[in-house]
Amino acid sequence: MIETPPALAATAGGSLLVLAILAPVAGILLSFALGGRFAERVALGLTPIGLAIAFAIAALVWRSGAPLVYNVAGLPPPLGIALRADGISCVMLAAAALVIAAAAFYARANFATPKGVMEARAPLAFWILVQAVWAALTILFVGGDLFNLYVALELLTFAAVPLVCLSGKPETLVAALRYLMFALFGSVFYLLGAALLYGAYGTLDIVLLAERMRALPAVWLAAGLMTAGLLAKTALFPLHLWLPPAHANAPAAASAVLSGLVVKGSFFLTVRLWFYVLPALPGGAAEAVLGTLGSAAVLFGSVLALRQERLKLLIAYSTLAQIGYLFLIFPLASGAHPWVADGWSGGIMQTLSHAFAKAAMFMSAGLLAESLGHDRIAEFAGAGRAMPATFFALGLGGLSLMGLPPSGGFAAKWLLLRASVAAGQWSWAIVMLAGGLLAAGYVYRILAPALSAGAIVLEAPPQRSREAIALALAIVAAALGFAPQSFFDFLEVGRAAATALR
Amino acid sequence: MSASTLAGLVGAALVGLGLYGFIVSPQPLRKILAFNLIGNGAFLVFGIVARKGAAAGFPFDPVPQAMVITGIVVAFAASALAAALILRLQEETGNVLLDSDAPAKPPGDEAGAS
């Protein structure tokens, strides 16, 4: 019997990770088997269970200060496949559970199976797909093997693409097809990179790869291919063309999940790749390229958001810009400098606060569109008085996008700013400040007409409970701004081992 | 030239050809075919990797083969999903080019569908 090295050994409570994956998968199967309105009940019933599992995992990791590890079938890598939950996995699991739960309860009004019918196509598809997104994200956040992660990435795509075209309208079909094309390009490039890495090292386990990593030409090629693929799935400029139509045309609850969570799945994998698999590479130039693309996305996405006539498109373009900020984590959190902790915390905080803020904004936009019958910003005059809670949620989410205190977005951008100043990398700081100003511009463009005087006739007043869900998410995004230092220490759990190899 | 080198070159050529078709062709169906070409190139690379496992004492490394099988299943599912979307789009608009943002058929007009 070969002794398992401590880095690969399973830890107590690791089976919770299996449970976290199995819960939504069981939900999908049950929804299929029972069908009809049971799909909705299964999905809604699952949300508190999933939330409880996510928070239990986080509590275990918080208490032990070490990642949770489970080896499938008891076989440690390289033979077996490991599931690992470190600090960032835990926060992403919790964020995913919260946003999915909110989206599910928000979606009840749109995707209830109509009375008198046993089963309707769109509701059944929605409830199954939303659980599938959840399952895929969970595997992405805890997967410890690059091929396993490839499968998770594909599951995520297959669940996310049909969410775009649930209504079956031609423009949504075009958007979904274009999304799928970019995603397929991304997946096949990721797969090719994985093949090269396996060829070089004979394993795809993240911990083992990081230990064996050397700057071989094959590794550089693999890193380039995988990164390009992941960028296409994350919609980083200039591979962003698919995102605005896809996110703007999807139903509001689906947009919230797509914009808040799904693009973060492939971003999370990019972070895993560069900070956990490839930390041994002298990646200064590559990280600068990622940061530059991110900066371009911030400016380009914000300027386009400023020019949109429709609210949902504006919010979708703002997602492009906010994704750009995420990629500043690569130049600002790599290396062995004192400022990298700030860069790391800022990048992850931006991921979290954007997930909540953007989900809240898409949900509010959905309520507005339902109540007004349109989402043309120019005709919002007086809407602020008619739907105060909806606009409050929009404004609070917008606060986080701009990076004004008190909000998670402020904490994120402040940390990133501090890191870039400490590192002497001023160009990122200028981009962040310009991005903040532009964000203030597009949020003002939403709120100013809405708060001006005007008579408006609501087709139907928004449901209080759905307004409350959107507002609750916006409040979470704002409350993240008060995260204590211990939260940022938590984000470092499992990262120290990876950076020590550098 | 050994068989492995030849297979590697063929794999690279498939990826290159597929990528060219994927970017240049405006028709989604051709894009799917190109995607499958790239995928097959990647599977060939996996095949060579499996052969390399022989150097590590295995007669033939089975792990890449398992990955190729999974990859084929995924690529098949992806192609099926894309084909279903294209068919639906054809039903709705009679037009399957991704270039035009505006669908050919105005809403409510059923005559355009065939």
Short mmCIF file of N, CA, C and O in Angstrom, two decimals, chain B:
data_model
loop_
_atom_site.label_atom_id
_atom_site.label_comp_id
_atom_site.label_asym_id
_atom_site.label_seq_id
_atom_site.Cartn_x
_atom_site.Cartn_y
_atom_site.Cartn_z
N MET B 1 9.63 9.08 -40.56
CA MET B 1 8.64 9.69 -39.64
C MET B 1 7.87 8.57 -38.94
O MET B 1 7.34 7.69 -39.60
N SER B 2 7.82 8.64 -37.62
CA SER B 2 7.12 7.59 -36.88
C SER B 2 5.61 7.82 -36.95
O SER B 2 5.15 8.90 -37.32
N ALA B 3 4.87 6.77 -36.60
CA ALA B 3 3.42 6.87 -36.66
C ALA B 3 2.90 7.95 -35.72
O ALA B 3 1.96 8.68 -36.04
N SER B 4 3.54 8.08 -34.55
CA SER B 4 3.09 9.10 -33.57
C SER B 4 3.25 10.50 -34.14
O SER B 4 2.34 11.33 -34.03
N THR B 5 4.39 10.76 -34.76
CA THR B 5 4.61 12.09 -35.33
C THR B 5 3.58 12.38 -36.41
O THR B 5 3.01 13.47 -36.46
N LEU B 6 3.35 11.38 -37.25
CA LEU B 6 2.38 11.56 -38.33
C LEU B 6 1.00 11.88 -37.74
O LEU B 6 0.32 12.82 -38.16
N ALA B 7 0.61 11.09 -36.73
CA ALA B 7 -0.71 11.31 -36.11
C ALA B 7 -0.78 12.70 -35.48
O ALA B 7 -1.80 13.38 -35.57
N GLY B 8 0.34 13.12 -34.87
CA GLY B 8 0.37 14.45 -34.26
C GLY B 8 0.19 15.54 -35.30
O GLY B 8 -0.58 16.49 -35.11
N LEU B 9 0.89 15.38 -36.43
CA LEU B 9 0.78 16.39 -37.49
C LEU B 9 -0.64 16.41 -38.06
O LEU B 9 -1.20 17.48 -38.32
N VAL B 10 -1.22 15.23 -38.25
CA VAL B 10 -2.60 15.17 -38.75
C VAL B 10 -3.55 15.85 -37.76
O VAL B 10 -4.44 16.62 -38.15
N GLY B 11 -3.33 15.59 -36.47
CA GLY B 11 -4.15 16.23 -35.45
C GLY B 11 -4.05 17.74 -35.53
O GLY B 11 -5.06 18.45 -35.53
N ALA B 12 -2.81 18.24 -35.65
CA ALA B 12 -2.62 19.69 -35.73
C ALA B 12 -3.28 20.25 -36.98
O ALA B 12 -3.92 21.31 -36.95
N ALA B 13 -3.16 19.50 -38.10
CA ALA B 13 -3.77 19.97 -39.34
C ALA B 13 -5.30 20.03 -39.20
O ALA B 13 -5.94 20.99 -39.65
N LEU B 14 -5.87 19.01 -38.56
CA LEU B 14 -7.32 19.01 -38.35
C LEU B 14 -7.75 20.22 -37.54
O LEU B 14 -8.75 20.88 -37.85
N VAL B 15 -7.00 20.49 -36.47
CA VAL B 15 -7.34 21.64 -35.63
C VAL B 15 -7.27 22.92 -36.44
O VAL B 15 -8.17 23.77 -36.40
N GLY B 16 -6.20 23.05 -37.25
CA GLY B 16 -6.04 24.26 -38.05
C GLY B 16 -7.15 24.42 -39.06
O GLY B 16 -7.77 25.50 -39.16
N LEU B 17 -7.45 23.35 -39.80
CA LEU B 17 -8.52 23.41 -40.79
C LEU B 17 -9.86 23.74 -40.13
O LEU B 17 -10.62 24.59 -40.61
N GLY B 18 -10.11 23.05 -39.03
CA GLY B 18 -11.38 23.27 -38.32
C GLY B 18 -11.50 24.70 -37.85
O GLY B 18 -12.55 25.33 -38.00
N LEU B 19 -10.42 25.24 -37.29
CA LEU B 19 -10.47 26.61 -36.77
C LEU B 19 -10.74 27.59 -37.91
O LEU B 19 -11.55 28.51 -37.77
N TYR B 20 -10.08 27.34 -39.06
CA TYR B 20 -10.30 28.21 -40.22
C TYR B 20 -11.78 28.20 -40.60
O TYR B 20 -12.41 29.25 -40.75
N GLY B 21 -12.33 26.99 -40.73
CA GLY B 21 -13.74 26.89 -41.11
C GLY B 21 -14.65 27.52 -40.07
O GLY B 21 -15.64 28.17 -40.40
N PHE B 22 -14.29 27.34 -38.82
CA PHE B 22 -15.13 27.84 -37.73
C PHE B 22 -15.22 29.36 -37.78
O PHE B 22 -16.28 29.94 -37.53
N ILE B 23 -14.09 30.00 -38.09
CA ILE B 23 -14.08 31.46 -38.07
C ILE B 23 -14.66 32.03 -39.36
O ILE B 23 -15.42 33.00 -39.34
N VAL B 24 -14.32 31.40 -40.50
CA VAL B 24 -14.65 32.01 -41.78
C VAL B 24 -16.11 31.77 -42.18
O VAL B 24 -16.78 32.67 -42.69
N SER B 25 -16.61 30.57 -41.93
CA SER B 25 -17.93 30.22 -42.46
C SER B 25 -19.05 30.91 -41.69
O SER B 25 -19.08 30.86 -40.47
N PRO B 26 -19.97 31.57 -42.41
CA PRO B 26 -21.08 32.22 -41.71
C PRO B 26 -22.22 31.27 -41.39
O PRO B 26 -23.13 31.63 -40.65
N GLN B 27 -22.20 30.06 -41.97
CA GLN B 27 -23.33 29.15 -41.76
C GLN B 27 -23.12 28.31 -40.50
O GLN B 27 -22.10 27.64 -40.36
N PRO B 28 -24.09 28.32 -39.60
CA PRO B 28 -23.93 27.59 -38.35
C PRO B 28 -23.67 26.10 -38.56
O PRO B 28 -22.90 25.50 -37.82
N LEU B 29 -24.31 25.50 -39.57
CA LEU B 29 -24.12 24.07 -39.78
C LEU B 29 -22.66 23.77 -40.10
O LEU B 29 -22.07 22.81 -39.60
N ARG B 30 -22.05 24.63 -40.95
CA ARG B 30 -20.64 24.44 -41.27
C ARG B 30 -19.77 24.67 -40.04
O ARG B 30 -18.75 24.02 -39.86
N LYS B 31 -20.21 25.61 -39.22
CA LYS B 31 -19.45 25.86 -38.00
C LYS B 31 -19.45 24.61 -37.11
O LYS B 31 -18.45 24.27 -36.50
N ILE B 32 -20.59 23.91 -37.07
CA ILE B 32 -20.66 22.70 -36.24
C ILE B 32 -19.72 21.64 -36.81
O ILE B 32 -19.00 20.96 -36.06
N LEU B 33 -19.71 21.51 -38.14
CA LEU B 33 -18.81 20.53 -38.76
C LEU B 33 -17.36 20.90 -38.44
O LEU B 33 -16.54 20.04 -38.09
N ALA B 34 -17.05 22.20 -38.53
CA ALA B 34 -15.69 22.65 -38.24
C ALA B 34 -15.34 22.37 -36.79
O ALA B 34 -14.22 21.94 -36.47
N PHE B 35 -16.31 22.60 -35.90
CA PHE B 35 -16.09 22.32 -34.48
C PHE B 35 -15.74 20.84 -34.29
O PHE B 35 -14.84 20.48 -33.52
N ASN B 36 -16.43 19.96 -35.04
CA ASN B 36 -16.15 18.53 -34.91
C ASN B 36 -14.77 18.19 -35.46
O ASN B 36 -14.10 17.29 -34.95
N LEU B 37 -14.33 18.93 -36.49
CA LEU B 37 -12.97 18.73 -37.00
C LEU B 37 -11.94 19.07 -35.92
O LEU B 37 -11.01 18.29 -35.67
N ILE B 38 -12.13 20.23 -35.29
CA ILE B 38 -11.19 20.61 -34.22
C ILE B 38 -11.20 19.56 -33.13
O ILE B 38 -10.15 19.14 -32.62
N GLY B 39 -12.40 19.12 -32.78
CA GLY B 39 -12.54 18.11 -31.73
C GLY B 39 -11.80 16.84 -32.08
O GLY B 39 -11.07 16.28 -31.26
N ASN B 40 -11.94 16.40 -33.35
CA ASN B 40 -11.26 15.18 -33.75
C ASN B 40 -9.74 15.35 -33.69
O ASN B 40 -9.02 14.42 -33.33
N GLY B 41 -9.27 16.56 -34.04
CA GLY B 41 -7.85 16.83 -33.91
C GLY B 41 -7.40 16.67 -32.46
O GLY B 41 -6.38 16.04 -32.17
N ALA B 42 -8.21 17.20 -31.54
CA ALA B 42 -7.88 17.10 -30.11
C ALA B 42 -7.89 15.63 -29.68
O ALA B 42 -7.03 15.19 -28.90
N PHE B 43 -8.83 14.85 -30.20
CA PHE B 43 -8.90 13.44 -29.81
C PHE B 43 -7.66 12.68 -30.32
O PHE B 43 -7.13 11.80 -29.63
N LEU B 44 -7.19 13.06 -31.52
CA LEU B 44 -5.97 12.43 -32.05
C LEU B 44 -4.79 12.72 -31.13
O LEU B 44 -3.98 11.85 -30.85
N VAL B 45 -4.73 13.98 -30.67
CA VAL B 45 -3.65 14.34 -29.74
C VAL B 45 -3.73 13.49 -28.48
O VAL B 45 -2.71 12.99 -27.98
N PHE B 46 -4.94 13.29 -27.98
CA PHE B 46 -5.11 12.42 -26.82
C PHE B 46 -4.60 11.01 -27.13
O PHE B 46 -4.00 10.34 -26.28
N GLY B 47 -4.86 10.54 -28.37
CA GLY B 47 -4.42 9.20 -28.75
C GLY B 47 -2.90 9.06 -28.68
O GLY B 47 -2.38 8.07 -28.17
N ILE B 48 -2.21 10.11 -29.15
CA ILE B 48 -0.74 10.05 -29.11
C ILE B 48 -0.26 10.07 -27.67
O ILE B 48 0.69 9.38 -27.30
N VAL B 49 -0.98 10.87 -26.85
CA VAL B 49 -0.62 10.95 -25.43
C VAL B 49 -0.74 9.57 -24.79
O VAL B 49 0.10 9.16 -23.99
N ALA B 50 -1.78 8.83 -25.20
CA ALA B 50 -1.96 7.48 -24.66
C ALA B 50 -0.77 6.60 -25.04
O ALA B 50 -0.30 5.78 -24.26
N ARG B 51 -0.27 6.78 -26.25
CA ARG B 51 0.89 6.01 -26.70
C ARG B 51 2.11 6.35 -25.88
O ARG B 51 2.93 5.49 -25.59
N LYS B 52 2.24 7.63 -25.53
CA LYS B 52 3.39 8.05 -24.74
C LYS B 52 3.41 7.36 -23.39
O LYS B 52 4.46 7.18 -22.80
N GLY B 53 2.21 6.99 -22.91
CA GLY B 53 2.12 6.31 -21.62
C GLY B 53 2.92 5.02 -21.62
O GLY B 53 3.34 4.54 -20.57
N ALA B 54 3.14 4.44 -22.82
CA ALA B 54 3.91 3.21 -22.92
C ALA B 54 5.31 3.39 -22.35
O ALA B 54 5.88 2.47 -21.77
N ALA B 55 5.84 4.63 -22.47
CA ALA B 55 7.17 4.89 -21.95
C ALA B 55 7.20 4.76 -20.43
O ALA B 55 8.24 4.48 -19.85
N ALA B 56 6.07 4.99 -19.77
CA ALA B 56 6.02 4.95 -18.32
C ALA B 56 5.81 3.52 -17.81
O ALA B 56 5.55 3.32 -16.63
N GLY B 57 5.90 2.54 -18.67
CA GLY B 57 5.80 1.15 -18.23
C GLY B 57 4.46 0.51 -18.51
O GLY B 57 4.31 -0.69 -18.46
N PHE B 58 3.43 1.35 -18.84
CA PHE B 58 2.14 0.77 -19.22
C PHE B 58 2.25 0.20 -20.62
O PHE B 58 2.99 0.73 -21.45
N PRO B 59 1.49 -0.85 -20.94
CA PRO B 59 1.43 -1.25 -22.33
C PRO B 59 0.75 -0.16 -23.16
O PRO B 59 1.11 0.09 -24.30
N PHE B 60 -0.25 0.50 -22.57
CA PHE B 60 -0.98 1.55 -23.27
C PHE B 60 -1.75 2.29 -22.19
O PHE B 60 -2.51 1.69 -21.45
N ASP B 61 -1.54 3.61 -22.07
CA ASP B 61 -2.20 4.36 -21.00
C ASP B 61 -3.70 4.43 -21.26
O ASP B 61 -4.12 4.98 -22.27
N PRO B 62 -4.53 3.88 -20.39
CA PRO B 62 -5.97 3.85 -20.66
C PRO B 62 -6.69 5.16 -20.34
O PRO B 62 -7.79 5.38 -20.83
N VAL B 63 -6.07 6.03 -19.53
CA VAL B 63 -6.79 7.23 -19.08
C VAL B 63 -7.16 8.15 -20.25
O VAL B 63 -8.31 8.56 -20.37
N PRO B 64 -6.22 8.46 -21.17
CA PRO B 64 -6.61 9.33 -22.28
C PRO B 64 -7.72 8.73 -23.12
O PRO B 64 -8.55 9.47 -23.67
N GLN B 65 -7.75 7.39 -23.22
CA GLN B 65 -8.82 6.77 -24.00
C GLN B 65 -10.17 7.04 -23.35
O GLN B 65 -11.16 7.36 -24.03
N ALA B 66 -10.20 6.93 -22.01
CA ALA B 66 -11.44 7.24 -21.30
C ALA B 66 -11.83 8.69 -21.54
O ALA B 66 -13.01 9.02 -21.74
N MET B 67 -10.82 9.57 -21.56
CA MET B 67 -11.11 10.99 -21.79
C MET B 67 -11.65 11.21 -23.20
O MET B 67 -12.57 12.00 -23.41
N VAL B 68 -11.08 10.50 -24.19
CA VAL B 68 -11.55 10.66 -25.56
C VAL B 68 -13.01 10.22 -25.67
O VAL B 68 -13.83 10.91 -26.30
N ILE B 69 -13.34 9.11 -25.02
CA ILE B 69 -14.73 8.64 -25.09
C ILE B 69 -15.67 9.68 -24.49
O ILE B 69 -16.70 10.04 -25.08
N THR B 70 -15.27 10.22 -23.32
CA THR B 70 -16.09 11.27 -22.72
C THR B 70 -16.19 12.48 -23.65
O THR B 70 -17.27 13.04 -23.84
N GLY B 71 -15.04 12.82 -24.24
CA GLY B 71 -15.01 13.97 -25.14
C GLY B 71 -15.93 13.77 -26.33
O GLY B 71 -16.63 14.70 -26.76
N ILE B 72 -15.95 12.54 -26.87
CA ILE B 72 -16.81 12.26 -28.03
C ILE B 72 -18.29 12.42 -27.63
O ILE B 72 -19.08 13.01 -28.37
N VAL B 73 -18.62 11.91 -26.45
CA VAL B 73 -20.00 12.03 -25.99
C VAL B 73 -20.39 13.51 -25.87
O VAL B 73 -21.47 13.93 -26.33
N VAL B 74 -19.47 14.30 -25.28
CA VAL B 74 -19.76 15.72 -25.09
C VAL B 74 -19.91 16.41 -26.44
O VAL B 74 -20.85 17.18 -26.67
N ALA B 75 -18.98 16.11 -27.39
CA ALA B 75 -19.03 16.76 -28.69
C ALA B 75 -20.31 16.37 -29.43
O ALA B 75 -20.93 17.20 -30.10
N PHE B 76 -20.72 15.10 -29.26
CA PHE B 76 -21.96 14.66 -29.90
C PHE B 76 -23.14 15.44 -29.33
O PHE B 76 -24.00 15.93 -30.07
N ALA B 77 -23.19 15.54 -28.00
CA ALA B 77 -24.30 16.26 -27.37
C ALA B 77 -24.31 17.72 -27.82
O ALA B 77 -25.38 18.28 -28.12
N ALA B 78 -23.12 18.32 -27.91
CA ALA B 78 -23.04 19.72 -28.33
C ALA B 78 -23.55 19.88 -29.75
O ALA B 78 -24.32 20.80 -30.05
N SER B 79 -23.13 18.96 -30.64
CA SER B 79 -23.57 19.05 -32.03
C SER B 79 -25.08 18.88 -32.12
O SER B 79 -25.75 19.56 -32.90
N ALA B 80 -25.62 17.95 -31.32
CA ALA B 80 -27.07 17.72 -31.35
C ALA B 80 -27.82 18.95 -30.89
O ALA B 80 -28.82 19.35 -31.50
N LEU B 81 -27.32 19.58 -29.81
CA LEU B 81 -27.97 20.79 -29.30
C LEU B 81 -27.95 21.89 -30.34
O LEU B 81 -28.96 22.56 -30.60
N ALA B 82 -26.77 22.06 -30.98
CA ALA B 82 -26.65 23.10 -31.99
C ALA B 82 -27.57 22.81 -33.17
O ALA B 82 -28.25 23.71 -33.69
N ALA B 83 -27.63 21.54 -33.60
CA ALA B 83 -28.49 21.19 -34.73
C ALA B 83 -29.95 21.45 -34.39
O ALA B 83 -30.72 21.96 -35.22
N ALA B 84 -30.34 21.13 -33.15
CA ALA B 84 -31.72 21.37 -32.74
C ALA B 84 -32.04 22.86 -32.79
O ALA B 84 -33.12 23.27 -33.26
N LEU B 85 -31.09 23.68 -32.31
CA LEU B 85 -31.31 25.13 -32.34
C LEU B 85 -31.43 25.63 -33.77
O LEU B 85 -32.28 26.47 -34.08
N ILE B 86 -30.58 25.10 -34.65
CA ILE B 86 -30.62 25.55 -36.06
C ILE B 86 -31.95 25.17 -36.69
O ILE B 86 -32.58 25.97 -37.40
N LEU B 87 -32.40 23.95 -36.42
CA LEU B 87 -33.68 23.50 -36.98
C LEU B 87 -34.82 24.40 -36.53
O LEU B 87 -35.69 24.80 -37.30
N ARG B 88 -34.80 24.72 -35.24
CA ARG B 88 -35.85 25.56 -34.68
C ARG B 88 -35.82 26.95 -35.31
O ARG B 88 -36.85 27.51 -35.65
N LEU B 89 -34.60 27.45 -35.50
CA LEU B 89 -34.44 28.77 -36.10
C LEU B 89 -34.95 28.75 -37.54
O LEU B 89 -35.62 29.69 -37.98
N GLN B 90 -34.65 27.67 -38.24
CA GLN B 90 -35.12 27.52 -39.62
C GLN B 90 -36.64 27.51 -39.66
O GLN B 90 -37.27 28.15 -40.49
N GLU B 91 -37.26 26.80 -38.70
CA GLU B 91 -38.72 26.75 -38.62
C GLU B 91 -39.31 28.14 -38.39
O GLU B 91 -40.32 28.51 -38.97
N GLU B 92 -38.64 28.91 -37.50
CA GLU B 92 -39.21 30.19 -37.10
C GLU B 92 -39.00 31.27 -38.15
O GLU B 92 -39.86 32.14 -38.32
N THR B 93 -37.82 31.27 -38.77
CA THR B 93 -37.48 32.41 -39.63
C THR B 93 -37.21 32.03 -41.06
O THR B 93 -37.23 32.89 -41.94
N GLY B 94 -36.92 30.76 -41.36
CA GLY B 94 -36.53 30.38 -42.70
C GLY B 94 -35.14 30.86 -43.07
O GLY B 94 -34.75 30.85 -44.22
N ASN B 95 -34.38 31.28 -42.07
CA ASN B 95 -33.07 31.85 -42.32
C ASN B 95 -32.17 31.40 -41.19
O ASN B 95 -32.53 31.53 -40.02
N VAL B 96 -31.00 30.85 -41.51
CA VAL B 96 -30.16 30.35 -40.42
C VAL B 96 -28.78 31.01 -40.39
O VAL B 96 -27.87 30.50 -39.79
N LEU B 97 -28.64 32.17 -41.03
CA LEU B 97 -27.35 32.85 -40.96
C LEU B 97 -27.25 33.64 -39.66
O LEU B 97 -28.23 34.24 -39.21
N LEU B 98 -26.05 33.63 -39.06
CA LEU B 98 -25.88 34.34 -37.80
C LEU B 98 -25.52 35.81 -38.03
O LEU B 98 -25.45 36.57 -37.09
N ASP B 99 -25.29 36.19 -39.28
CA ASP B 99 -24.79 37.54 -39.54
C ASP B 99 -25.82 38.61 -39.20
O ASP B 99 -25.50 39.63 -38.62
N SER B 100 -27.08 38.36 -39.61
CA SER B 100 -28.09 39.39 -39.42
C SER B 100 -28.61 39.32 -37.99
O SER B 100 -28.99 38.27 -37.50
N ASP B 101 -28.61 40.46 -37.33
CA ASP B 101 -29.14 40.51 -35.97
C ASP B 101 -30.65 40.44 -36.00
O ASP B 101 -31.28 39.83 -35.16
N ALA B 102 -31.22 41.13 -36.99
CA ALA B 102 -32.68 41.15 -37.07
C ALA B 102 -33.17 39.89 -37.78
O ALA B 102 -32.67 39.54 -38.84
N PRO B 103 -34.13 39.18 -37.20
CA PRO B 103 -34.67 38.01 -37.88
C PRO B 103 -35.42 38.45 -39.14
O PRO B 103 -35.94 39.56 -39.23
N ALA B 104 -35.44 37.53 -40.12
CA ALA B 104 -36.00 37.90 -41.41
C ALA B 104 -37.51 38.14 -41.32
O ALA B 104 -38.04 38.99 -42.00
N LYS B 105 -38.16 37.39 -40.42
CA LYS B 105 -39.62 37.43 -40.39
C LYS B 105 -40.10 38.43 -39.34
O LYS B 105 -39.70 38.36 -38.19
N PRO B 106 -40.96 39.37 -39.73
CA PRO B 106 -41.50 40.27 -38.71
C PRO B 106 -42.42 39.48 -37.77
O PRO B 106 -43.04 38.51 -38.18
N PRO B 107 -42.50 39.89 -36.50
CA PRO B 107 -43.31 39.14 -35.56
C PRO B 107 -44.77 39.10 -36.00
O PRO B 107 -45.33 40.09 -36.48
N GLY B 108 -45.39 37.95 -35.86
CA GLY B 108 -46.81 37.83 -36.19
C GLY B 108 -47.05 37.41 -37.62
O GLY B 108 -48.17 37.05 -37.97
N ASP B 109 -46.01 37.45 -38.45
CA ASP B 109 -46.18 37.08 -39.85
C ASP B 109 -45.86 35.61 -40.01
O ASP B 109 -44.73 35.19 -39.85
N GLU B 110 -46.84 34.81 -40.33
CA GLU B 110 -46.64 33.37 -40.41
C GLU B 110 -46.24 32.93 -41.81
O GLU B 110 -45.89 31.79 -42.03
N ALA B 111 -46.35 33.84 -42.79
CA ALA B 111 -46.12 33.44 -44.18
C ALA B 111 -44.66 33.07 -44.42
O ALA B 111 -44.36 32.25 -45.28
N GLY B 112 -43.75 33.67 -43.68
CA GLY B 112 -42.33 33.45 -43.92
C GLY B 112 -41.88 32.05 -43.53
O GLY B 112 -40.88 31.55 -44.02
N ALA B 113 -42.60 31.40 -42.62
CA ALA B 113 -42.19 30.08 -42.16
C ALA B 113 -42.56 29.04 -43.20
O ALA B 113 -43.63 29.09 -43.78
N SER B 114 -41.67 28.13 -43.47
CA SER B 114 -41.97 27.09 -44.44
C SER B 114 -41.58 25.74 -43.87
O SER B 114 -40.68 25.67 -43.08
#
